[in-house]
JSON list of C-alpha atoms and ligand atoms in Angstrom, two decimals:
[
{"chain": "A", "resi": 1, "resn": "MET", "atom": "CA", "xyz": [-28.34, 5.02, -7.82]},
{"chain": "A", "resi": 2, "resn": "ASN", "atom": "CA", "xyz": [-27.68, 4.38, -4.16]},
{"chain": "A", "resi": 3, "resn": "THR", "atom": "CA", "xyz": [-27.72, 7.59, -2.12]},
{"chain": "A", "resi": 4, "resn": "ASP", "atom": "CA", "xyz": [-27.30, 6.20, 1.39]},
{"chain": "A", "resi": 5, "resn": "PRO", "atom": "CA", "xyz": [-23.54, 6.63, 2.07]},
{"chain": "A", "resi": 6, "resn": "GLN", "atom": "CA", "xyz": [-23.42, 3.68, 4.48]},
{"chain": "A", "resi": 7, "resn": "ALA", "atom": "CA", "xyz": [-25.13, 1.30, 2.06]},
{"chain": "A", "resi": 8, "resn": "GLU", "atom": "CA", "xyz": [-23.00, 2.56, -0.81]},
{"chain": "A", "resi": 9, "resn": "ALA", "atom": "CA", "xyz": [-19.74, 2.06, 1.12]},
{"chain": "A", "resi": 10, "resn": "ALA", "atom": "CA", "xyz": [-20.80, -1.46, 2.10]},
{"chain": "A", "resi": 11, "resn": "ALA", "atom": "CA", "xyz": [-21.74, -2.27, -1.51]},
{"chain": "A", "resi": 12, "resn": "ARG", "atom": "CA", "xyz": [-18.43, -0.99, -2.90]},
{"chain": "A", "resi": 13, "resn": "LEU", "atom": "CA", "xyz": [-16.49, -2.93, -0.29]},
{"chain": "A", "resi": 14, "resn": "ALA", "atom": "CA", "xyz": [-18.46, -6.11, -1.03]},
{"chain": "A", "resi": 15, "resn": "ALA", "atom": "CA", "xyz": [-17.80, -5.68, -4.77]},
{"chain": "A", "resi": 16, "resn": "ILE", "atom": "CA", "xyz": [-14.02, -5.51, -4.22]},
{"chain": "A", "resi": 17, "resn": "HIS", "atom": "CA", "xyz": [-14.11, -8.49, -1.86]},
{"chain": "A", "resi": 18, "resn": "SER", "atom": "CA", "xyz": [-15.96, -10.54, -4.46]},
{"chain": "A", "resi": 19, "resn": "GLY", "atom": "CA", "xyz": [-13.47, -9.50, -7.16]},
{"chain": "A", "resi": 20, "resn": "ILE", "atom": "CA", "xyz": [-10.66, -10.63, -4.88]},
{"chain": "A", "resi": 21, "resn": "ALA", "atom": "CA", "xyz": [-12.48, -13.89, -4.13]},
{"chain": "A", "resi": 22, "resn": "ARG", "atom": "CA", "xyz": [-12.98, -14.56, -7.85]},
{"chain": "A", "resi": 23, "resn": "ALA", "atom": "CA", "xyz": [-9.27, -14.06, -8.55]},
{"chain": "A", "resi": 24, "resn": "CYS", "atom": "CA", "xyz": [-8.37, -16.30, -5.60]},
{"chain": "A", "resi": 25, "resn": "ARG", "atom": "CA", "xyz": [-10.61, -19.03, -6.98]},
{"chain": "A", "resi": 26, "resn": "ASP", "atom": "CA", "xyz": [-9.04, -18.71, -10.44]},
{"chain": "A", "resi": 27, "resn": "ALA", "atom": "CA", "xyz": [-5.55, -18.91, -8.94]},
{"chain": "A", "resi": 28, "resn": "ALA", "atom": "CA", "xyz": [-6.48, -21.70, -6.49]},
{"chain": "A", "resi": 29, "resn": "ARG", "atom": "CA", "xyz": [-5.40, -19.43, -3.66]},
{"chain": "A", "resi": 30, "resn": "ARG", "atom": "CA", "xyz": [-6.69, -20.00, -0.15]},
{"chain": "A", "resi": 31, "resn": "THR", "atom": "CA", "xyz": [-5.57, -16.83, 1.55]},
{"chain": "A", "resi": 32, "resn": "PRO", "atom": "CA", "xyz": [-6.78, -13.61, -0.04]},
{"chain": "A", "resi": 33, "resn": "PRO", "atom": "CA", "xyz": [-4.56, -10.52, -0.11]},
{"chain": "A", "resi": 34, "resn": "THR", "atom": "CA", "xyz": [-5.12, -7.83, 2.50]},
{"chain": "A", "resi": 35, "resn": "LEU", "atom": "CA", "xyz": [-7.25, -5.01, 1.10]},
{"chain": "A", "resi": 36, "resn": "VAL", "atom": "CA", "xyz": [-5.78, -1.58, 1.83]},
{"chain": "A", "resi": 37, "resn": "ALA", "atom": "CA", "xyz": [-8.35, 1.17, 1.23]},
{"chain": "A", "resi": 38, "resn": "VAL", "atom": "CA", "xyz": [-6.42, 4.16, -0.13]},
{"chain": "A", "resi": 39, "resn": "SER", "atom": "CA", "xyz": [-8.27, 7.17, 1.29]},
{"chain": "A", "resi": 40, "resn": "LYS", "atom": "CA", "xyz": [-6.01, 9.97, 0.02]},
{"chain": "A", "resi": 41, "resn": "THR", "atom": "CA", "xyz": [-7.93, 13.18, -0.78]},
{"chain": "A", "resi": 42, "resn": "PHE", "atom": "CA", "xyz": [-11.07, 11.86, 0.98]},
{"chain": "A", "resi": 43, "resn": "ASP", "atom": "CA", "xyz": [-12.19, 13.37, 4.27]},
{"chain": "A", "resi": 44, "resn": "ALA", "atom": "CA", "xyz": [-13.13, 11.68, 7.53]},
{"chain": "A", "resi": 45, "resn": "ALA", "atom": "CA", "xyz": [-16.85, 11.85, 6.74]},
{"chain": "A", "resi": 46, "resn": "THR", "atom": "CA", "xyz": [-16.23, 9.80, 3.58]},
{"chain": "A", "resi": 47, "resn": "ILE", "atom": "CA", "xyz": [-13.93, 7.35, 5.36]},
{"chain": "A", "resi": 48, "resn": "ARG", "atom": "CA", "xyz": [-16.22, 6.61, 8.35]},
{"chain": "A", "resi": 49, "resn": "PRO", "atom": "CA", "xyz": [-18.87, 4.61, 6.42]},
{"chain": "A", "resi": 50, "resn": "LEU", "atom": "CA", "xyz": [-16.14, 2.30, 5.12]},
{"chain": "A", "resi": 51, "resn": "ILE", "atom": "CA", "xyz": [-14.87, 1.78, 8.67]},
{"chain": "A", "resi": 52, "resn": "ALA", "atom": "CA", "xyz": [-18.45, 1.08, 9.77]},
{"chain": "A", "resi": 53, "resn": "ALA", "atom": "CA", "xyz": [-18.69, -1.48, 6.95]},
{"chain": "A", "resi": 54, "resn": "GLY", "atom": "CA", "xyz": [-15.77, -3.36, 8.50]},
{"chain": "A", "resi": 55, "resn": "GLN", "atom": "CA", "xyz": [-12.71, -2.11, 6.58]},
{"chain": "A", "resi": 56, "resn": "ARG", "atom": "CA", "xyz": [-9.65, -1.98, 8.86]},
{"chain": "A", "resi": 57, "resn": "HIS", "atom": "CA", "xyz": [-6.61, -1.27, 6.62]},
{"chain": "A", "resi": 58, "resn": "PHE", "atom": "CA", "xyz": [-6.29, 2.24, 5.20]},
{"chain": "A", "resi": 59, "resn": "GLY", "atom": "CA", "xyz": [-3.60, 3.89, 3.09]},
{"chain": "A", "resi": 60, "resn": "GLU", "atom": "CA", "xyz": [-2.52, 7.49, 2.57]},
{"chain": "A", "resi": 61, "resn": "ASN", "atom": "CA", "xyz": [0.12, 8.95, 0.28]},
{"chain": "A", "resi": 62, "resn": "ARG", "atom": "CA", "xyz": [1.03, 12.15, 2.14]},
{"chain": "A", "resi": 63, "resn": "VAL", "atom": "CA", "xyz": [2.24, 12.40, 5.73]},
{"chain": "A", "resi": 64, "resn": "GLN", "atom": "CA", "xyz": [0.77, 15.87, 6.28]},
{"chain": "A", "resi": 65, "resn": "GLU", "atom": "CA", "xyz": [-2.67, 14.96, 4.99]},
{"chain": "A", "resi": 66, "resn": "ALA", "atom": "CA", "xyz": [-2.71, 11.80, 7.11]},
{"chain": "A", "resi": 67, "resn": "GLN", "atom": "CA", "xyz": [-1.70, 13.78, 10.21]},
{"chain": "A", "resi": 68, "resn": "ALA", "atom": "CA", "xyz": [-4.67, 16.09, 9.66]},
{"chain": "A", "resi": 69, "resn": "LYS", "atom": "CA", "xyz": [-7.34, 13.41, 9.49]},
{"chain": "A", "resi": 70, "resn": "TRP", "atom": "CA", "xyz": [-6.19, 10.13, 11.04]},
{"chain": "A", "resi": 71, "resn": "PRO", "atom": "CA", "xyz": [-5.44, 10.84, 14.73]},
{"chain": "A", "resi": 72, "resn": "ALA", "atom": "CA", "xyz": [-9.17, 11.44, 15.39]},
{"chain": "A", "resi": 73, "resn": "LEU", "atom": "CA", "xyz": [-10.27, 8.42, 13.33]},
{"chain": "A", "resi": 74, "resn": "LEU", "atom": "CA", "xyz": [-7.69, 6.20, 15.07]},
{"chain": "A", "resi": 75, "resn": "ALA", "atom": "CA", "xyz": [-8.88, 7.39, 18.47]},
{"chain": "A", "resi": 76, "resn": "GLU", "atom": "CA", "xyz": [-12.39, 6.24, 17.51]},
{"chain": "A", "resi": 77, "resn": "ASN", "atom": "CA", "xyz": [-11.12, 2.96, 15.98]},
{"chain": "A", "resi": 78, "resn": "PRO", "atom": "CA", "xyz": [-7.88, 1.81, 17.65]},
{"chain": "A", "resi": 79, "resn": "ASP", "atom": "CA", "xyz": [-7.83, -1.48, 15.70]},
{"chain": "A", "resi": 80, "resn": "ILE", "atom": "CA", "xyz": [-7.16, 0.21, 12.35]},
{"chain": "A", "resi": 81, "resn": "THR", "atom": "CA", "xyz": [-3.85, -0.40, 10.56]},
{"chain": "A", "resi": 82, "resn": "LEU", "atom": "CA", "xyz": [-2.56, 2.68, 8.75]},
{"chain": "A", "resi": 83, "resn": "HIS", "atom": "CA", "xyz": [-0.36, 2.36, 5.65]},
{"chain": "A", "resi": 84, "resn": "LEU", "atom": "CA", "xyz": [1.83, 4.95, 3.92]},
{"chain": "A", "resi": 85, "resn": "VAL", "atom": "CA", "xyz": [1.75, 4.19, 0.19]},
{"chain": "A", "resi": 86, "resn": "GLY", "atom": "CA", "xyz": [3.28, 7.41, -1.21]},
{"chain": "A", "resi": 87, "resn": "GLN", "atom": "CA", "xyz": [6.80, 8.71, -1.58]},
{"chain": "A", "resi": 88, "resn": "LEU", "atom": "CA", "xyz": [8.43, 9.70, 1.70]},
{"chain": "A", "resi": 89, "resn": "GLN", "atom": "CA", "xyz": [10.94, 12.52, 2.17]},
{"chain": "A", "resi": 90, "resn": "SER", "atom": "CA", "xyz": [13.70, 11.71, 4.65]},
{"chain": "A", "resi": 91, "resn": "ASN", "atom": "CA", "xyz": [12.87, 14.79, 6.72]},
{"chain": "A", "resi": 92, "resn": "LYS", "atom": "CA", "xyz": [9.38, 13.37, 7.32]},
{"chain": "A", "resi": 93, "resn": "ALA", "atom": "CA", "xyz": [10.64, 9.96, 8.49]},
{"chain": "A", "resi": 94, "resn": "ALA", "atom": "CA", "xyz": [10.03, 10.63, 12.19]},
{"chain": "A", "resi": 95, "resn": "GLU", "atom": "CA", "xyz": [6.47, 11.79, 11.58]},
{"chain": "A", "resi": 96, "resn": "ALA", "atom": "CA", "xyz": [5.81, 8.80, 9.33]},
{"chain": "A", "resi": 97, "resn": "VAL", "atom": "CA", "xyz": [7.14, 6.33, 11.93]},
{"chain": "A", "resi": 98, "resn": "ALA", "atom": "CA", "xyz": [4.98, 7.96, 14.59]},
{"chain": "A", "resi": 99, "resn": "LEU", "atom": "CA", "xyz": [1.75, 7.66, 12.60]},
{"chain": "A", "resi": 100, "resn": "PHE", "atom": "CA", "xyz": [1.98, 4.66, 10.25]},
{"chain": "A", "resi": 101, "resn": "ASP", "atom": "CA", "xyz": [2.04, 0.92, 10.98]},
{"chain": "A", "resi": 102, "resn": "VAL", "atom": "CA", "xyz": [3.20, -0.06, 7.48]},
{"chain": "A", "resi": 103, "resn": "ILE", "atom": "CA", "xyz": [5.41, 1.92, 5.06]},
{"chain": "A", "resi": 104, "resn": "HIS", "atom": "CA", "xyz": [5.25, 0.74, 1.43]},
{"chain": "A", "resi": 105, "resn": "SER", "atom": "CA", "xyz": [7.67, 3.24, -0.12]},
{"chain": "A", "resi": 106, "resn": "VAL", "atom": "CA", "xyz": [11.20, 2.57, 1.15]},
{"chain": "A", "resi": 107, "resn": "ASP", "atom": "CA", "xyz": [13.25, 3.12, -2.00]},
{"chain": "A", "resi": 108, "resn": "ARG", "atom": "CA", "xyz": [16.70, 4.57, -1.31]},
{"chain": "A", "resi": 109, "resn": "PRO", "atom": "CA", "xyz": [19.65, 4.39, 1.11]},
{"chain": "A", "resi": 110, "resn": "SER", "atom": "CA", "xyz": [19.14, 7.88, 2.59]},
{"chain": "A", "resi": 111, "resn": "LEU", "atom": "CA", "xyz": [15.55, 7.01, 3.50]},
{"chain": "A", "resi": 112, "resn": "VAL", "atom": "CA", "xyz": [16.63, 3.72, 5.10]},
{"chain": "A", "resi": 113, "resn": "THR", "atom": "CA", "xyz": [19.06, 5.68, 7.28]},
{"chain": "A", "resi": 114, "resn": "ALA", "atom": "CA", "xyz": [16.41, 8.23, 8.24]},
{"chain": "A", "resi": 115, "resn": "LEU", "atom": "CA", "xyz": [13.81, 5.55, 9.06]},
{"chain": "A", "resi": 116, "resn": "ALA", "atom": "CA", "xyz": [16.30, 3.55, 11.15]},
{"chain": "A", "resi": 117, "resn": "LYS", "atom": "CA", "xyz": [17.11, 6.65, 13.20]},
{"chain": "A", "resi": 118, "resn": "ALA", "atom": "CA", "xyz": [13.41, 7.54, 13.54]},
{"chain": "A", "resi": 119, "resn": "GLN", "atom": "CA", "xyz": [12.33, 4.09, 14.69]},
{"chain": "A", "resi": 120, "resn": "ALA", "atom": "CA", "xyz": [15.16, 3.88, 17.23]},
{"chain": "A", "resi": 121, "resn": "ALA", "atom": "CA", "xyz": [14.12, 7.26, 18.65]},
{"chain": "A", "resi": 122, "resn": "ALA", "atom": "CA", "xyz": [10.42, 6.37, 18.70]},
{"chain": "A", "resi": 123, "resn": "GLY", "atom": "CA", "xyz": [10.82, 2.82, 19.99]},
{"chain": "A", "resi": 124, "resn": "LYS", "atom": "CA", "xyz": [8.40, 1.76, 17.29]},
{"chain": "A", "resi": 125, "resn": "GLN", "atom": "CA", "xyz": [9.00, -0.49, 14.32]},
{"chain": "A", "resi": 126, "resn": "PRO", "atom": "CA", "xyz": [6.74, -0.11, 11.30]},
{"chain": "A", "resi": 127, "resn": "ILE", "atom": "CA", "xyz": [6.60, -2.95, 8.79]},
{"chain": "A", "resi": 128, "resn": "CYS", "atom": "CA", "xyz": [8.35, -1.82, 5.61]},
{"chain": "A", "resi": 129, "resn": "TYR", "atom": "CA", "xyz": [8.17, -2.69, 1.92]},
{"chain": "A", "resi": 130, "resn": "LEU", "atom": "CA", "xyz": [10.87, -1.85, -0.61]},
{"chain": "A", "resi": 131, "resn": "GLN", "atom": "CA", "xyz": [9.32, 0.04, -3.51]},
{"chain": "A", "resi": 132, "resn": "VAL", "atom": "CA", "xyz": [10.69, -1.05, -6.88]},
{"chain": "A", "resi": 133, "resn": "ASN", "atom": "CA", "xyz": [10.69, 1.09, -10.04]},
{"chain": "A", "resi": 134, "resn": "ILE", "atom": "CA", "xyz": [9.49, -1.95, -11.93]},
{"chain": "A", "resi": 135, "resn": "GLY", "atom": "CA", "xyz": [9.03, -0.25, -15.32]},
{"chain": "A", "resi": 136, "resn": "ASP", "atom": "CA", "xyz": [12.37, 1.57, -15.05]},
{"chain": "A", "resi": 137, "resn": "GLU", "atom": "CA", "xyz": [10.60, 4.93, -15.49]},
{"chain": "A", "resi": 138, "resn": "VAL", "atom": "CA", "xyz": [12.68, 8.10, -15.21]},
{"chain": "A", "resi": 139, "resn": "GLN", "atom": "CA", "xyz": [10.16, 10.18, -13.28]},
{"chain": "A", "resi": 140, "resn": "LYS", "atom": "CA", "xyz": [9.00, 7.46, -10.89]},
{"chain": "A", "resi": 141, "resn": "GLY", "atom": "CA", "xyz": [9.96, 6.66, -7.32]},
{"chain": "A", "resi": 142, "resn": "GLY", "atom": "CA", "xyz": [11.27, 3.25, -6.43]},
{"chain": "A", "resi": 143, "resn": "CYS", "atom": "CA", "xyz": [14.56, 1.43, -6.32]},
{"chain": "A", "resi": 144, "resn": "ALA", "atom": "CA", "xyz": [16.06, 0.26, -9.63]},
{"chain": "A", "resi": 145, "resn": "LEU", "atom": "CA", "xyz": [16.00, -3.54, -9.89]},
{"chain": "A", "resi": 146, "resn": "PRO", "atom": "CA", "xyz": [19.80, -3.95, -9.98]},
{"chain": "A", "resi": 147, "resn": "ASP", "atom": "CA", "xyz": [20.09, -1.93, -6.72]},
{"chain": "A", "resi": 148, "resn": "LEU", "atom": "CA", "xyz": [17.51, -3.99, -4.84]},
{"chain": "A", "resi": 149, "resn": "PRO", "atom": "CA", "xyz": [19.76, -6.61, -3.15]},
{"chain": "A", "resi": 150, "resn": "ALA", "atom": "CA", "xyz": [22.04, -3.89, -1.74]},
{"chain": "A", "resi": 151, "resn": "LEU", "atom": "CA", "xyz": [19.08, -1.84, -0.48]},
{"chain": "A", "resi": 152, "resn": "LEU", "atom": "CA", "xyz": [17.62, -4.92, 1.22]},
{"chain": "A", "resi": 153, "resn": "ALA", "atom": "CA", "xyz": [20.93, -5.71, 2.89]},
{"chain": "A", "resi": 154, "resn": "GLN", "atom": "CA", "xyz": [21.32, -2.13, 4.09]},
{"chain": "A", "resi": 155, "resn": "ALA", "atom": "CA", "xyz": [17.74, -2.00, 5.40]},
{"chain": "A", "resi": 156, "resn": "ARG", "atom": "CA", "xyz": [18.16, -5.23, 7.33]},
{"chain": "A", "resi": 157, "resn": "SER", "atom": "CA", "xyz": [21.47, -4.27, 8.87]},
{"chain": "A", "resi": 158, "resn": "ALA", "atom": "CA", "xyz": [19.96, -0.91, 9.87]},
{"chain": "A", "resi": 159, "resn": "GLY", "atom": "CA", "xyz": [17.23, -2.80, 11.74]},
{"chain": "A", "resi": 160, "resn": "LEU", "atom": "CA", "xyz": [14.24, -2.19, 9.46]},
{"chain": "A", "resi": 161, "resn": "THR", "atom": "CA", "xyz": [11.62, -4.93, 9.20]},
{"chain": "A", "resi": 162, "resn": "ILE", "atom": "CA", "xyz": [11.28, -5.64, 5.49]},
{"chain": "A", "resi": 163, "resn": "ALA", "atom": "CA", "xyz": [8.17, -7.66, 4.67]},
{"chain": "A", "resi": 164, "resn": "GLY", "atom": "CA", "xyz": [8.34, -7.57, 0.89]},
{"chain": "A", "resi": 165, "resn": "LEU", "atom": "CA", "xyz": [8.32, -5.57, -2.32]},
{"chain": "A", "resi": 166, "resn": "MET", "atom": "CA", "xyz": [5.90, -2.95, -3.65]},
{"chain": "A", "resi": 167, "resn": "CYS", "atom": "CA", "xyz": [5.39, -1.53, -7.14]},
{"chain": "A", "resi": 168, "resn": "VAL", "atom": "CA", "xyz": [3.22, 0.74, -9.28]},
{"chain": "A", "resi": 169, "resn": "PRO", "atom": "CA", "xyz": [3.51, -0.46, -12.91]},
{"chain": "A", "resi": 170, "resn": "PRO", "atom": "CA", "xyz": [3.73, 2.05, -15.77]},
{"chain": "A", "resi": 171, "resn": "ALA", "atom": "CA", "xyz": [0.37, 3.69, -16.49]},
{"chain": "A", "resi": 172, "resn": "ALA", "atom": "CA", "xyz": [-1.54, 2.53, -19.57]},
{"chain": "A", "resi": 173, "resn": "ARG", "atom": "CA", "xyz": [0.50, -0.65, -19.97]},
{"chain": "A", "resi": 174, "resn": "GLU", "atom": "CA", "xyz": [-0.66, -4.19, -19.38]},
{"chain": "A", "resi": 175, "resn": "PRO", "atom": "CA", "xyz": [0.34, -4.62, -15.71]},
{"chain": "A", "resi": 176, "resn": "ALA", "atom": "CA", "xyz": [0.59, -8.44, -15.56]},
{"chain": "A", "resi": 177, "resn": "PRO", "atom": "CA", "xyz": [4.21, -8.75, -16.77]},
{"chain": "A", "resi": 178, "resn": "TYR", "atom": "CA", "xyz": [5.30, -6.17, -14.19]},
{"chain": "A", "resi": 179, "resn": "PHE", "atom": "CA", "xyz": [3.47, -7.94, -11.37]},
{"chain": "A", "resi": 180, "resn": "ALA", "atom": "CA", "xyz": [5.04, -11.25, -12.43]},
{"chain": "A", "resi": 181, "resn": "LEU", "atom": "CA", "xyz": [8.48, -9.63, -12.51]},
{"chain": "A", "resi": 182, "resn": "LEU", "atom": "CA", "xyz": [8.03, -8.17, -9.01]},
{"chain": "A", "resi": 183, "resn": "ALA", "atom": "CA", "xyz": [6.87, -11.56, -7.73]},
{"chain": "A", "resi": 184, "resn": "GLU", "atom": "CA", "xyz": [9.91, -13.25, -9.27]},
{"chain": "A", "resi": 185, "resn": "HIS", "atom": "CA", "xyz": [12.29, -10.81, -7.56]},
{"chain": "A", "resi": 186, "resn": "ALA", "atom": "CA", "xyz": [10.54, -11.21, -4.21]},
{"chain": "A", "resi": 187, "resn": "ARG", "atom": "CA", "xyz": [10.85, -14.98, -4.55]},
{"chain": "A", "resi": 188, "resn": "ARG", "atom": "CA", "xyz": [14.55, -14.73, -5.36]},
{"chain": "A", "resi": 189, "resn": "LEU", "atom": "CA", "xyz": [15.13, -12.49, -2.35]},
{"chain": "A", "resi": 190, "resn": "GLY", "atom": "CA", "xyz": [13.09, -14.73, -0.06]},
{"chain": "A", "resi": 191, "resn": "LEU", "atom": "CA", "xyz": [10.58, -11.99, 0.71]},
{"chain": "A", "resi": 192, "resn": "PRO", "atom": "CA", "xyz": [6.99, -13.16, 1.30]},
{"chain": "A", "resi": 193, "resn": "GLY", "atom": "CA", "xyz": [5.15, -9.83, 0.90]},
{"chain": "A", "resi": 194, "resn": "LEU", "atom": "CA", "xyz": [3.94, -8.39, -2.42]},
{"chain": "A", "resi": 195, "resn": "SER", "atom": "CA", "xyz": [2.16, -5.02, -2.33]},
{"chain": "A", "resi": 196, "resn": "MET", "atom": "CA", "xyz": [0.74, -4.61, -5.83]},
{"chain": "A", "resi": 197, "resn": "GLY", "atom": "CA", "xyz": [-2.55, -3.92, -7.59]},
{"chain": "A", "resi": 198, "resn": "MET", "atom": "CA", "xyz": [-4.83, -0.86, -7.57]},
{"chain": "A", "resi": 199, "resn": "SER", "atom": "CA", "xyz": [-8.47, -0.19, -8.57]},
{"chain": "A", "resi": 200, "resn": "SER", "atom": "CA", "xyz": [-8.00, -1.15, -12.21]},
{"chain": "A", "resi": 201, "resn": "ASP", "atom": "CA", "xyz": [-5.81, -4.21, -11.73]},
{"chain": "A", "resi": 202, "resn": "TYR", "atom": "CA", "xyz": [-6.19, -5.64, -8.22]},
{"chain": "A", "resi": 203, "resn": "GLN", "atom": "CA", "xyz": [-7.64, -8.89, -9.61]},
{"chain": "A", "resi": 204, "resn": "THR", "atom": "CA", "xyz": [-4.67, -9.37, -11.96]},
{"chain": "A", "resi": 205, "resn": "ALA", "atom": "CA", "xyz": [-2.34, -8.66, -9.04]},
{"chain": "A", "resi": 206, "resn": "THR", "atom": "CA", "xyz": [-4.22, -11.18, -6.89]},
{"chain": "A", "resi": 207, "resn": "LEU", "atom": "CA", "xyz": [-3.84, -13.81, -9.62]},
{"chain": "A", "resi": 208, "resn": "LEU", "atom": "CA", "xyz": [-0.11, -13.15, -9.65]},
{"chain": "A", "resi": 209, "resn": "GLY", "atom": "CA", "xyz": [0.40, -13.45, -5.92]},
{"chain": "A", "resi": 210, "resn": "ALA", "atom": "CA", "xyz": [-0.25, -10.03, -4.34]},
{"chain": "A", "resi": 211, "resn": "THR", "atom": "CA", "xyz": [-0.41, -10.24, -0.54]},
{"chain": "A", "resi": 212, "resn": "MET", "atom": "CA", "xyz": [-1.69, -6.65, -0.32]},
{"chain": "A", "resi": 213, "resn": "VAL", "atom": "CA", "xyz": [-3.76, -4.74, -2.86]},
{"chain": "A", "resi": 214, "resn": "ARG", "atom": "CA", "xyz": [-4.12, -0.95, -2.58]},
{"chain": "A", "resi": 215, "resn": "VAL", "atom": "CA", "xyz": [-7.53, 0.20, -3.80]},
{"chain": "A", "resi": 216, "resn": "GLY", "atom": "CA", "xyz": [-8.66, 3.84, -3.81]},
{"chain": "A", "resi": 217, "resn": "SER", "atom": "CA", "xyz": [-11.13, 5.07, -6.41]},
{"chain": "A", "resi": 218, "resn": "ALA", "atom": "CA", "xyz": [-13.05, 1.79, -6.69]},
{"chain": "A", "resi": 219, "resn": "LEU", "atom": "CA", "xyz": [-13.91, 2.15, -2.99]},
{"chain": "A", "resi": 220, "resn": "PHE", "atom": "CA", "xyz": [-14.27, 5.92, -2.59]},
{"chain": "A", "resi": 221, "resn": "GLY", "atom": "CA", "xyz": [-15.19, 7.16, -6.06]},
{"chain": "A", "resi": 222, "resn": "ALA", "atom": "CA", "xyz": [-13.17, 9.31, -8.42]},
{"chain": "A", "resi": 223, "resn": "ARG", "atom": "CA", "xyz": [-10.71, 11.77, -6.86]},
{"chain": "A", "resi": 224, "resn": "GLY", "atom": "CA", "xyz": [-11.52, 15.41, -7.64]},
{"chain": "B", "resi": 301, "resn": "PLP", "atom": "C1", "xyz": [-3.50, 6.39, -5.16]},
{"chain": "B", "resi": 301, "resn": "PLP", "atom": "C2", "xyz": [-2.72, 5.14, -5.00]},
{"chain": "B", "resi": 301, "resn": "PLP", "atom": "C3", "xyz": [-3.35, 3.89, -5.02]},
{"chain": "B", "resi": 301, "resn": "PLP", "atom": "C4", "xyz": [-4.84, 3.71, -5.28]},
{"chain": "B", "resi": 301, "resn": "PLP", "atom": "O1", "xyz": [-5.12, 4.05, -6.60]},
{"chain": "B", "resi": 301, "resn": "PLP", "atom": "P1", "xyz": [-6.58, 3.81, -7.26]},
{"chain": "B", "resi": 301, "resn": "PLP", "atom": "O2", "xyz": [-6.32, 3.73, -8.70]},
{"chain": "B", "resi": 301, "resn": "PLP", "atom": "O3", "xyz": [-7.41, 4.97, -6.85]},
{"chain": "B", "resi": 301, "resn": "PLP", "atom": "O4", "xyz": [-7.09, 2.53, -6.71]},
{"chain": "B", "resi": 301, "resn": "PLP", "atom": "C5", "xyz": [-2.55, 2.77, -4.83]},
{"chain": "B", "resi": 301, "resn": "PLP", "atom": "N1", "xyz": [-1.22, 2.87, -4.63]},
{"chain": "B", "resi": 301, "resn": "PLP", "atom": "C6", "xyz": [-0.59, 4.06, -4.60]},
{"chain": "B", "resi": 301, "resn": "PLP", "atom": "C7", "xyz": [0.89, 4.09, -4.39]},
{"chain": "B", "resi": 301, "resn": "PLP", "atom": "C8", "xyz": [-1.31, 5.23, -4.79]},
{"chain": "B", "resi": 301, "resn": "PLP", "atom": "O5", "xyz": [-0.66, 6.41, -4.78]}
]
């Protein structure tokens, strides 16, 4: 058991990078996906060793939690890119635009409107992904597949920068068919970005074309 936090963070990071490299080899891919380290629920002291190990993309799922811990970390490390991977309420759009460089969870017309207003006011343009409810689950966030072309058109005419699609497949199901379906829709819409894959399935997502994988527990340990 490794008890030095710095060595342990570096080892976990290296393990994910080699998993990504393996999947890239299997898929004959040259460019690996960007690894987003999802640090939700973990404090600055836990995040710092991963930054020291070279990780530069981090993700959070709550605006308020990110506001509490990231301004200080960003002041220490101005080259970090911060991603919002969780559901966003329209009334938090301005705060999200102020803090995050990339927003993965744009999923409905009212949020598009709120983000467009917020980015105009802030003079700042985060890169956005449209989140798709790929398993058509009742309780889950994300745009329904049939509504996706209209949401994309609205987002573009409102001035949002849409880089691609994002999904979280249904839990406890084989994720590959959902990743393939998301990739197919991105291709049809001409969108290059694919934010998909988490700790348990980032290699599968990489095989199927993910350009960003979002890995939390495999880097930070189990969430309490
Ligand atoms: C928490 C979270 C992740 C990371 O999940 P792990 O299973 O811990 O890797 C990725 N994406 C989203 C949207 C999340 O909320």
